[in-house]
Amino acid sequence: NLELICSLLLLHQHSPFLFHRHFNKLESLQSNDRVRKTVQCLMLKYPHFGRLYSRARNISLYSWHELQDTLAKHSMTSSRGVGFNNMGNTCYFNSLIQALWLSVPFQMDVIFNRVDSSILSELRRVFLNLSYSVRESFSPDTLFHVVRPPWFSFGSQQDSAELLRHMFHLISSGSGTSSAQPSNPLSEGLAGGRDLGSLESSKYRQYYSSNKDISTESQPSQIITKHFQGVQEVTIVCDTCGTASSKEEPFLFLSLPCDKGPTKLENLITSCLATEQLTQENQYHCENCATKSDATRKTTLNKMPDTFIFTINRFSYDKELKCRSKLLTKVEVPAVLQFTAERGSTFKLASHGESTTTSDTTSHRTYQLYSTVVHSGSSTESGHYYTYGVPSTYSTPSVLSQCFCFNDSRVSLVTQDLVNSPTTSSDTPYLLFYQRVPCEPPLLDLEVGQLSEILSANVKWLQQNVSLPDAGYSKSQQPPDDNDDGDSKKEFYARGCHGNEFAAGSSRFIF
């Protein structure tokens, strides 16, 4: 009975082996809608077997939302996914790791990469648990301690963008600890952000400038540059003599300055790449004139990354009040971004009404939003981070209204656009992850041994929890928008995680 077989397979979500044992037979029966949907559901559930699934991938997919609903209805647990326990104001870390896990090409590279690095090894372990564990949540404490910047105080809220930069530096350098850094950390990841206020952090600058033992001879892992690095060219033309000076600069994400009025992400990108006049105190020192002169600066995108990350610069210093403040500017986030080629290999954001195509070509680059890290709160000294998103290979234009919400230990399914229409104005998108489309996962199969520990833990967890009355339901029946820092549902959107109340100013945001 195919109906019974499909139901049993969908109940057996704690291990992929039963599904894989019968995969060839099921693949030959996919003319049956029930079988086809079951196969697609379990391919989504167990994604790291590309070679085995290669033929079935040609079959039209159901929507991600529909597949998730089917998996949830047959699951022995009520959780929509695996969350992270908050280990003491670590939501900035939790939300970022969840977003990186949703970055499927990067996730696959981490899982299949055999580079001997404690960071990649621990990240691999966390990614596999997020993919295959049946627990509702766990504590990624080892990874947290490996990637935590040394100037981040324990128990205090921090900036997820600063953590992202630090993690990328550690991985790119091939470092196994937090002590080794790439040779030029102050320039990477800051492309496009003309307000380099992040570098005013004395601890941040002191740390990197004091690391003289940075090795430039070792071969760093290419995993970060492969997925996230783009190249911009900055050209400055002296208004006095007309001499032009150009320099290519790699970037890992673009920092977009934000104004006070409502705007769109496209406007921030256009403004970031717009021609800028360098006058008065910003005059350019022209070597040809041997003096400071007015000049024109233009930034262009010469190489587009496969995964495009944007940070919206919401944290500024109020000179009148002499304190840091957060800009609550409403920024409309599109599900799709398109760039068009101009003057050969240079790309610009496609303007409204410009003829574009939904496919990726030599003259167009199309990016699909798949994850958004949101900062909730009106203060730079406290707040809460959480993430919306779907795996990047399943992202569609409806991603904003059909996605997961990762809120520390609780994972829920969102069916409305809470990025552009949040419950409160203090919930603002901060980190935006866009994947170049089409995005195809590699045709590789995970080694059985890599899952043995997780699958054994799954059986043990189910034996201890699912058979008990209401087991597996207690947390999930709480409001999914609560967080793990003790706030009530009413207070969550306004406060969330807190900084260290006993150490004033210890919670830092660099943007």
Short mmCIF file of C-alpha atoms in Angstrom, two decimals:
data_model
loop_
_atom_site.label_atom_id
_atom_site.label_comp_id
_atom_site.label_asym_id
_atom_site.label_seq_id
_atom_site.Cartn_x
_atom_site.Cartn_y
_atom_site.Cartn_z
CA ASN A 1 0.00 0.00 0.00
CA LEU A 2 1.78 3.16 -1.21
CA GLU A 3 -0.22 5.40 1.10
CA LEU A 4 0.90 3.43 4.16
CA ILE A 5 4.52 3.28 3.01
CA CYS A 6 4.60 7.05 2.48
CA SER A 7 3.09 7.68 5.92
CA LEU A 8 5.64 5.43 7.60
CA LEU A 9 8.52 7.11 5.81
CA LEU A 10 7.29 10.55 6.85
CA LEU A 11 7.00 9.37 10.47
CA HIS A 12 10.59 8.12 10.34
CA GLN A 13 12.15 11.61 10.24
CA HIS A 14 14.85 10.93 12.81
CA SER A 15 17.04 9.10 10.26
CA PRO A 16 17.43 9.17 6.45
CA PHE A 17 18.45 5.51 6.13
CA LEU A 18 14.96 4.00 5.71
CA PHE A 19 14.15 6.54 3.00
CA HIS A 20 17.45 5.94 1.24
CA ARG A 21 17.02 2.16 1.40
CA HIS A 22 13.85 2.45 -0.65
CA PHE A 23 14.76 5.53 -2.69
CA ASN A 24 15.34 3.81 -6.04
CA LYS A 25 11.99 2.05 -5.83
CA LEU A 26 10.20 5.25 -4.80
CA GLU A 27 11.91 7.24 -7.55
CA SER A 28 10.47 4.85 -10.14
CA LEU A 29 6.96 5.36 -8.72
CA GLN A 30 6.88 9.14 -8.80
CA SER A 31 4.04 9.19 -11.29
CA ASN A 32 1.99 8.76 -8.11
CA ASP A 33 1.42 12.20 -6.58
CA ARG A 34 1.59 10.93 -3.00
CA VAL A 35 4.93 9.21 -3.63
CA ARG A 36 6.31 12.22 -5.48
CA LYS A 37 5.41 14.56 -2.64
CA THR A 38 6.87 12.20 -0.04
CA VAL A 39 10.13 11.98 -1.97
CA GLN A 40 10.34 15.76 -2.27
CA CYS A 41 9.60 16.20 1.45
CA LEU A 42 12.33 13.80 2.53
CA MET A 43 14.84 15.24 0.06
CA LEU A 44 14.21 18.58 1.78
CA LYS A 45 14.55 16.94 5.19
CA TYR A 46 17.85 15.18 4.32
CA PRO A 47 19.55 17.57 1.88
CA HIS A 48 23.16 16.34 1.82
CA PHE A 49 22.81 13.45 -0.62
CA GLY A 50 22.96 15.22 -3.97
CA ARG A 51 24.35 12.31 -5.98
CA LEU A 52 21.62 9.97 -4.77
CA TYR A 53 18.92 12.54 -5.53
CA SER A 54 20.33 13.70 -8.88
CA ARG A 55 17.61 12.19 -11.08
CA ALA A 56 14.71 13.16 -8.80
CA ARG A 57 15.83 16.81 -8.75
CA ASN A 58 14.54 17.21 -12.28
CA ILE A 59 10.99 16.76 -11.05
CA SER A 60 9.09 19.98 -10.34
CA LEU A 61 9.24 20.89 -6.68
CA TYR A 62 6.28 21.61 -4.50
CA SER A 63 6.47 24.90 -2.69
CA TRP A 64 8.80 24.99 0.30
CA HIS A 65 5.85 25.96 2.51
CA GLU A 66 3.79 22.98 1.35
CA LEU A 67 6.64 20.53 1.95
CA GLN A 68 7.25 21.92 5.43
CA ASP A 69 3.56 21.58 6.29
CA THR A 70 3.58 17.94 5.23
CA LEU A 71 6.71 17.20 7.28
CA ALA A 72 5.24 18.92 10.34
CA LYS A 73 1.96 16.98 10.14
CA HIS A 74 3.80 13.66 10.24
CA SER A 75 6.57 14.57 12.67
CA MET A 76 6.77 12.87 16.07
CA THR A 77 7.78 16.22 17.55
CA SER A 78 5.97 19.53 17.26
CA SER A 79 9.03 21.65 16.52
CA ARG A 80 9.35 23.21 13.07
CA GLY A 81 13.12 23.05 13.28
CA VAL A 82 16.09 23.07 15.60
CA GLY A 83 16.82 26.18 17.61
CA PHE A 84 19.69 27.40 19.80
CA ASN A 85 19.48 27.85 23.54
CA ASN A 86 20.33 31.36 24.65
CA MET A 87 23.53 31.04 26.68
CA GLY A 88 23.32 34.53 28.17
CA ASN A 89 22.51 37.32 25.71
CA THR A 90 23.84 35.24 22.80
CA CYS A 91 20.95 35.94 20.44
CA TYR A 92 23.34 37.98 18.25
CA PHE A 93 25.36 34.78 17.76
CA ASN A 94 22.36 32.45 17.44
CA SER A 95 20.65 34.50 14.75
CA LEU A 96 23.82 34.83 12.67
CA ILE A 97 24.66 31.11 12.73
CA GLN A 98 21.08 30.27 11.72
CA ALA A 99 21.37 32.68 8.76
CA LEU A 100 24.68 31.13 7.69
CA TRP A 101 23.16 27.65 7.95
CA LEU A 102 20.42 28.77 5.54
CA SER A 103 23.19 29.75 3.09
CA VAL A 104 23.09 26.34 1.41
CA PRO A 105 26.19 26.57 -0.87
CA PHE A 106 28.26 27.78 2.10
CA GLN A 107 26.67 25.21 4.40
CA MET A 108 27.49 22.42 1.91
CA ASP A 109 31.08 23.58 1.61
CA VAL A 110 31.50 23.60 5.38
CA ILE A 111 30.02 20.12 5.71
CA PHE A 112 32.00 18.55 2.85
CA ASN A 113 35.22 20.54 3.42
CA ARG A 114 37.90 18.43 5.07
CA VAL A 115 40.22 21.29 6.02
CA ASP A 116 41.72 20.65 9.45
CA SER A 117 40.37 23.70 11.27
CA SER A 118 38.74 23.75 14.69
CA ILE A 119 36.37 26.50 13.52
CA LEU A 120 35.18 24.66 10.41
CA SER A 121 35.00 21.36 12.31
CA GLU A 122 32.81 22.86 15.00
CA LEU A 123 30.72 24.78 12.46
CA ARG A 124 30.27 21.50 10.56
CA ARG A 125 29.05 19.77 13.71
CA VAL A 126 26.55 22.56 14.42
CA PHE A 127 25.28 22.62 10.82
CA LEU A 128 24.73 18.84 10.84
CA ASN A 129 22.81 19.04 14.11
CA LEU A 130 20.64 21.82 12.70
CA SER A 131 19.95 19.61 9.68
CA TYR A 132 19.38 16.19 11.29
CA SER A 133 18.70 16.50 15.02
CA VAL A 134 15.15 15.98 16.29
CA ARG A 135 15.78 18.02 19.42
CA GLU A 136 13.93 21.28 19.70
CA SER A 137 17.13 23.11 20.64
CA PHE A 138 20.70 22.71 21.82
CA SER A 139 23.56 24.89 23.05
CA PRO A 140 26.35 25.51 20.49
CA ASP A 141 28.64 26.61 23.30
CA THR A 142 31.89 25.26 21.83
CA LEU A 143 31.41 27.12 18.55
CA PHE A 144 30.48 30.25 20.46
CA HIS A 145 33.71 30.22 22.44
CA VAL A 146 35.78 29.46 19.33
CA VAL A 147 34.45 32.37 17.26
CA ARG A 148 33.76 34.92 20.00
CA PRO A 149 36.01 37.98 19.54
CA PRO A 150 38.25 38.49 22.59
CA TRP A 151 36.83 41.99 23.19
CA PHE A 152 33.25 40.64 23.47
CA SER A 153 32.29 40.48 27.14
CA PHE A 154 30.50 37.37 28.35
CA GLY A 155 26.84 37.88 29.12
CA SER A 156 26.46 41.20 27.29
CA GLN A 157 24.70 41.96 24.04
CA GLN A 158 26.94 42.47 21.01
CA ASP A 159 26.76 43.32 17.32
CA SER A 160 25.99 40.41 14.98
CA ALA A 161 27.65 42.20 12.03
CA GLU A 162 30.89 42.57 13.97
CA LEU A 163 30.74 38.87 14.83
CA LEU A 164 30.16 38.05 11.13
CA ARG A 165 33.26 40.01 10.14
CA HIS A 166 35.33 38.32 12.82
CA MET A 167 34.12 34.82 11.85
CA PHE A 168 34.92 35.43 8.18
CA HIS A 169 38.40 36.60 9.14
CA LEU A 170 39.05 33.54 11.26
CA ILE A 171 37.89 31.11 8.59
CA SER A 172 39.69 32.90 5.77
CA SER A 173 42.95 32.85 7.69
CA GLY A 174 42.66 29.13 8.31
CA SER A 175 42.88 29.87 12.01
CA GLY A 176 41.98 27.30 14.60
CA THR A 177 41.79 29.86 17.40
CA SER A 178 40.71 33.47 17.79
CA SER A 179 44.29 34.73 17.85
CA ALA A 180 45.25 34.60 14.15
CA GLN A 181 43.76 37.10 11.72
CA PRO A 182 44.05 37.86 8.00
CA SER A 183 46.68 40.36 6.94
CA ASN A 184 44.34 43.28 6.27
CA PRO A 185 41.22 42.86 8.44
CA LEU A 186 40.37 46.55 8.66
CA SER A 187 39.61 46.83 4.95
CA GLU A 188 37.66 43.63 4.34
CA GLY A 189 33.91 43.64 4.69
CA LEU A 190 33.62 47.42 4.84
CA ALA A 191 33.21 48.10 1.13
CA GLY A 192 30.60 50.67 0.27
CA GLY A 193 30.26 51.99 3.80
CA ARG A 194 31.54 55.55 3.75
CA ASP A 195 30.84 55.93 7.45
CA LEU A 196 33.66 53.88 8.92
CA GLY A 197 32.59 54.56 12.45
CA SER A 198 33.13 50.90 13.26
CA LEU A 199 36.87 51.50 13.22
CA GLU A 200 36.59 54.01 16.05
CA SER A 201 36.34 51.11 18.48
CA SER A 202 39.68 51.29 20.28
CA LYS A 203 39.51 47.65 21.36
CA TYR A 204 38.76 46.55 17.81
CA ARG A 205 41.60 48.59 16.28
CA GLN A 206 44.05 47.75 19.07
CA TYR A 207 43.40 44.03 18.75
CA TYR A 208 44.04 43.83 15.02
CA SER A 209 46.98 46.21 14.95
CA SER A 210 48.70 44.30 17.77
CA ASN A 211 48.55 40.91 16.05
CA LYS A 212 51.98 40.99 14.42
CA ASP A 213 52.19 37.20 14.19
CA ILE A 214 49.66 37.04 11.35
CA SER A 215 50.88 34.55 8.79
CA THR A 216 50.73 35.65 5.16
CA GLU A 217 52.57 32.56 3.94
CA SER A 218 49.92 30.02 4.88
CA GLN A 219 47.24 29.12 2.35
CA PRO A 220 43.93 30.28 3.87
CA SER A 221 40.71 28.46 3.18
CA GLN A 222 38.97 29.81 0.09
CA ILE A 223 35.54 28.96 1.45
CA ILE A 224 34.67 32.57 2.37
CA THR A 225 35.97 34.28 -0.77
CA LYS A 226 34.32 31.62 -2.94
CA HIS A 227 30.83 32.38 -1.66
CA PHE A 228 30.83 35.92 -0.28
CA GLN A 229 33.59 37.99 -1.87
CA GLY A 230 32.92 40.61 -4.49
CA VAL A 231 35.22 43.27 -5.90
CA GLN A 232 34.55 46.99 -6.10
CA GLU A 233 36.63 49.63 -7.85
CA VAL A 234 37.00 53.08 -6.33
CA THR A 235 38.01 55.83 -8.77
CA ILE A 236 38.94 59.33 -7.61
CA VAL A 237 39.35 62.13 -10.16
CA CYS A 238 41.04 65.37 -9.14
CA ASP A 239 38.86 68.34 -10.13
CA THR A 240 41.93 70.56 -10.55
CA CYS A 241 44.17 68.55 -12.88
CA GLY A 242 41.87 65.71 -13.96
CA THR A 243 44.22 62.97 -12.77
CA ALA A 244 42.36 59.74 -12.03
CA SER A 245 43.38 57.17 -9.44
CA SER A 246 41.67 53.77 -9.35
CA LYS A 247 41.95 50.89 -6.89
CA GLU A 248 40.16 47.55 -6.74
CA GLU A 249 39.03 46.47 -3.28
CA PRO A 250 37.53 43.11 -2.28
CA PHE A 251 34.50 43.12 0.00
CA LEU A 252 32.59 40.46 1.92
CA PHE A 253 29.48 42.55 2.52
CA LEU A 254 28.28 46.06 1.80
CA SER A 255 27.53 48.42 4.66
CA LEU A 256 24.70 50.76 3.69
CA PRO A 257 24.35 54.10 5.54
CA CYS A 258 20.76 54.76 6.55
CA ASP A 259 19.01 58.15 6.76
CA LYS A 260 16.04 59.13 8.88
CA GLY A 261 13.28 59.08 6.26
CA PRO A 262 11.47 55.92 5.03
CA THR A 263 13.25 54.41 2.05
CA LYS A 264 13.89 51.25 0.05
CA LEU A 265 16.91 48.99 0.07
CA GLU A 266 17.47 49.77 -3.62
CA ASN A 267 17.82 53.46 -2.75
CA LEU A 268 20.44 52.71 -0.11
CA ILE A 269 22.45 50.61 -2.59
CA THR A 270 22.22 53.28 -5.29
CA SER A 271 23.27 55.97 -2.82
CA CYS A 272 26.18 53.86 -1.63
CA LEU A 273 27.49 53.51 -5.20
CA ALA A 274 26.66 57.07 -6.30
CA THR A 275 29.23 59.64 -7.38
CA GLU A 276 30.44 61.65 -4.38
CA GLN A 277 32.07 65.08 -4.27
CA LEU A 278 35.07 65.33 -1.95
CA THR A 279 35.21 68.92 -0.73
CA GLN A 280 36.15 71.02 2.31
CA GLU A 281 37.41 68.75 5.11
CA ASN A 282 36.98 65.72 2.82
CA GLN A 283 39.27 67.03 0.10
CA TYR A 284 41.47 64.54 -1.73
CA HIS A 285 45.27 64.77 -1.61
CA CYS A 286 46.30 64.72 -5.27
CA GLU A 287 49.85 63.49 -5.82
CA ASN A 288 50.03 65.27 -9.17
CA CYS A 289 49.02 68.63 -7.64
CA ALA A 290 50.96 67.87 -4.45
CA THR A 291 48.15 69.40 -2.42
CA LYS A 292 44.60 68.78 -1.28
CA SER A 293 41.98 69.43 -3.95
CA ASP A 294 38.30 68.98 -4.58
CA ALA A 295 37.69 65.62 -6.26
CA THR A 296 35.02 63.24 -7.47
CA ARG A 297 34.79 59.69 -6.14
CA LYS A 298 32.93 56.89 -7.91
CA THR A 299 32.44 53.31 -6.71
CA THR A 300 31.60 50.52 -9.14
CA LEU A 301 31.00 46.79 -8.72
CA ASN A 302 33.48 44.84 -10.85
CA LYS A 303 32.82 41.34 -9.52
CA MET A 304 29.54 40.20 -8.02
CA PRO A 305 29.55 37.69 -5.15
CA ASP A 306 27.46 34.53 -5.28
CA THR A 307 25.99 35.38 -1.89
CA PHE A 308 25.44 39.11 -1.41
CA ILE A 309 25.24 40.31 2.20
CA PHE A 310 24.09 43.81 3.11
CA THR A 311 24.21 45.46 6.52
CA ILE A 312 21.95 48.42 7.15
CA ASN A 313 23.89 50.95 9.20
CA ARG A 314 21.37 51.81 11.93
CA PHE A 315 23.66 52.68 14.81
CA SER A 316 25.08 56.19 14.99
CA TYR A 317 26.52 58.67 17.45
CA ASP A 318 24.34 61.60 18.46
CA LYS A 319 26.72 64.57 18.87
CA GLU A 320 24.12 66.72 20.62
CA LEU A 321 23.11 64.09 23.17
CA LYS A 322 26.64 62.65 23.25
CA CYS A 323 25.43 59.08 23.12
CA ARG A 324 24.89 56.27 20.66
CA SER A 325 21.45 55.90 19.15
CA LYS A 326 19.61 53.57 16.81
CA LEU A 327 17.90 54.82 13.65
CA LEU A 328 14.43 53.29 13.38
CA THR A 329 14.16 54.22 9.70
CA LYS A 330 11.76 52.00 7.80
CA VAL A 331 13.63 50.30 4.95
CA GLU A 332 11.52 48.30 2.50
CA VAL A 333 13.27 45.03 1.66
CA PRO A 334 12.61 43.44 -1.77
CA ALA A 335 12.52 39.69 -2.31
CA VAL A 336 14.51 40.07 -5.55
CA LEU A 337 17.42 42.31 -6.53
CA GLN A 338 18.67 42.62 -10.10
CA PHE A 339 21.90 44.11 -11.37
CA THR A 340 22.69 44.93 -14.99
CA ALA A 341 26.05 45.15 -16.73
CA GLU A 342 27.41 48.45 -17.96
CA ARG A 343 30.70 49.21 -19.68
CA GLY A 344 31.69 45.57 -19.91
CA SER A 345 32.18 43.89 -16.54
CA THR A 346 30.88 46.66 -14.27
CA PHE A 347 27.46 46.13 -12.68
CA LYS A 348 24.85 48.53 -11.41
CA LEU A 349 21.52 48.04 -9.69
CA ALA A 350 18.75 47.70 -12.26
CA SER A 351 16.59 50.81 -12.16
CA HIS A 352 12.81 50.73 -11.81
CA GLY A 353 11.15 49.90 -15.12
CA GLU A 354 14.44 48.86 -16.72
CA SER A 355 14.19 45.80 -18.95
CA THR A 356 15.54 42.85 -16.95
CA THR A 357 15.20 39.11 -16.89
CA THR A 358 14.50 36.70 -14.05
CA SER A 359 17.30 34.44 -15.28
CA ASP A 360 21.01 34.94 -14.61
CA THR A 361 22.94 35.94 -17.76
CA THR A 362 26.21 37.64 -18.70
CA SER A 363 24.42 41.00 -18.70
CA HIS A 364 22.27 40.42 -15.61
CA ARG A 365 22.72 39.18 -12.07
CA THR A 366 19.60 38.14 -10.19
CA TYR A 367 19.61 37.73 -6.41
CA GLN A 368 16.91 36.19 -4.25
CA LEU A 369 16.47 37.11 -0.58
CA TYR A 370 16.63 34.05 1.65
CA SER A 371 17.45 35.31 5.15
CA THR A 372 17.11 38.44 7.28
CA VAL A 373 18.60 39.05 10.71
CA VAL A 374 16.35 41.47 12.61
CA HIS A 375 17.33 43.64 15.56
CA SER A 376 14.47 44.32 17.95
CA GLY A 377 14.73 47.28 20.30
CA SER A 378 15.19 51.02 20.22
CA SER A 379 18.52 51.10 22.07
CA THR A 380 22.08 50.27 21.07
CA GLU A 381 22.76 49.02 24.60
CA SER A 382 20.16 46.25 24.56
CA GLY A 383 17.69 44.52 22.30
CA HIS A 384 17.17 41.15 20.74
CA TYR A 385 18.17 39.45 17.48
CA TYR A 386 16.19 36.85 15.57
CA THR A 387 16.21 35.55 12.00
CA TYR A 388 13.69 35.01 9.21
CA GLY A 389 14.56 32.76 6.30
CA VAL A 390 14.46 29.60 4.23
CA PRO A 391 17.28 27.46 2.78
CA SER A 392 18.68 29.52 -0.09
CA THR A 393 18.05 26.75 -2.66
CA TYR A 394 14.32 26.92 -1.85
CA SER A 395 13.95 30.69 -1.80
CA THR A 396 11.19 32.21 -3.97
CA PRO A 397 9.66 35.69 -4.33
CA SER A 398 7.23 34.68 -1.54
CA VAL A 399 10.09 34.20 0.95
CA LEU A 400 9.04 37.23 3.00
CA SER A 401 5.64 35.72 3.80
CA GLN A 402 6.53 32.01 3.89
CA CYS A 403 9.62 31.32 5.96
CA PHE A 404 11.00 30.17 9.29
CA CYS A 405 11.41 32.45 12.27
CA PHE A 406 14.46 31.40 14.31
CA ASN A 407 14.10 32.99 17.73
CA ASP A 408 16.74 31.40 19.94
CA SER A 409 15.35 27.99 20.99
CA ARG A 410 12.02 28.44 19.24
CA VAL A 411 11.48 27.87 15.54
CA SER A 412 8.13 28.76 14.00
CA LEU A 413 6.64 29.12 10.54
CA VAL A 414 5.80 32.66 9.40
CA THR A 415 2.94 33.21 6.96
CA GLN A 416 3.05 37.00 6.67
CA ASP A 417 5.67 39.58 5.76
CA LEU A 418 7.01 40.62 9.18
CA VAL A 419 10.21 42.03 7.70
CA ASN A 420 8.48 44.91 5.91
CA SER A 421 5.45 45.00 8.20
CA PRO A 422 6.77 44.25 11.71
CA THR A 423 4.60 44.24 14.81
CA THR A 424 6.56 47.19 16.16
CA SER A 425 8.72 49.85 14.51
CA SER A 426 11.72 48.89 16.66
CA ASP A 427 12.00 45.53 14.84
CA THR A 428 14.29 46.50 11.98
CA PRO A 429 16.11 44.41 9.35
CA TYR A 430 19.84 44.57 9.97
CA LEU A 431 21.63 41.84 7.98
CA LEU A 432 20.22 40.83 4.60
CA PHE A 433 21.35 37.69 2.75
CA TYR A 434 20.74 37.39 -1.01
CA GLN A 435 21.65 34.34 -3.10
CA ARG A 436 22.52 34.57 -6.78
CA VAL A 437 20.09 32.43 -8.78
CA PRO A 438 19.93 29.80 -10.01
CA CYS A 439 21.50 28.08 -7.01
CA GLU A 440 22.16 24.36 -7.36
CA PRO A 441 23.58 22.25 -4.51
CA PRO A 442 26.60 20.04 -5.27
CA LEU A 443 26.13 16.39 -6.28
CA LEU A 444 27.85 14.97 -3.21
CA ASP A 445 26.72 12.39 -0.65
CA LEU A 446 27.35 12.66 3.06
CA GLU A 447 29.38 9.88 4.66
CA VAL A 448 27.27 7.66 6.92
CA GLY A 449 29.76 7.96 9.78
CA GLN A 450 29.27 11.71 10.02
CA LEU A 451 25.67 11.19 11.16
CA SER A 452 26.05 8.22 13.51
CA GLU A 453 26.39 10.29 16.69
CA ILE A 454 23.44 12.56 15.81
CA LEU A 455 21.15 9.70 14.77
CA SER A 456 21.93 7.74 17.95
CA ALA A 457 21.11 10.86 19.97
CA ASN A 458 17.84 11.19 18.03
CA VAL A 459 16.69 7.71 19.03
CA LYS A 460 17.62 8.35 22.66
CA TRP A 461 15.85 11.72 22.69
CA LEU A 462 12.66 10.27 21.18
CA GLN A 463 12.65 7.40 23.67
CA GLN A 464 12.97 9.83 26.55
CA ASN A 465 10.54 12.50 25.35
CA VAL A 466 7.96 11.47 22.79
CA SER A 467 6.49 8.63 24.83
CA LEU A 468 5.88 10.93 27.81
CA PRO A 469 2.57 12.82 28.15
CA ASP A 470 2.80 16.08 26.23
CA ALA A 471 6.50 15.42 25.58
CA GLY A 472 7.99 17.58 22.89
CA TYR A 473 5.10 20.04 23.10
CA SER A 474 5.71 22.13 26.20
CA LYS A 475 8.09 24.64 24.60
CA SER A 476 6.46 24.74 21.21
CA GLN A 477 3.07 25.64 22.64
CA GLN A 478 4.54 28.77 24.17
CA PRO A 479 4.28 31.86 21.95
CA PRO A 480 6.98 31.42 19.28
CA ASP A 481 7.95 35.05 19.56
CA ASP A 482 9.15 34.77 23.16
CA ASN A 483 12.90 34.67 23.68
CA ASP A 484 15.07 32.91 26.22
CA ASP A 485 15.98 35.94 28.31
CA GLY A 486 12.93 35.95 30.53
CA ASP A 487 10.91 38.67 28.80
CA SER A 488 7.16 38.34 28.58
CA LYS A 489 5.51 38.22 25.17
CA LYS A 490 4.35 41.79 25.63
CA GLU A 491 7.87 43.02 26.27
CA PHE A 492 9.70 40.97 23.63
CA TYR A 493 9.33 43.27 20.66
CA ALA A 494 10.44 46.28 22.66
CA ARG A 495 13.29 44.78 24.62
CA GLY A 496 14.42 41.20 24.03
CA CYS A 497 17.96 40.51 25.19
CA HIS A 498 19.70 43.01 27.42
CA GLY A 499 23.18 44.30 27.77
CA ASN A 500 25.10 43.75 30.98
CA GLU A 501 23.20 45.94 33.42
CA PHE A 502 26.10 45.89 35.84
CA ALA A 503 28.72 47.15 33.37
CA ALA A 504 27.55 50.34 31.69
CA GLY A 505 28.47 50.63 28.06
CA SER A 506 29.66 47.02 27.71
CA SER A 507 27.11 46.22 25.00
CA ARG A 508 28.49 47.43 21.70
CA PHE A 509 27.17 47.94 18.22
CA ILE A 510 29.60 49.07 15.57
CA PHE A 511 27.01 50.18 13.04
#
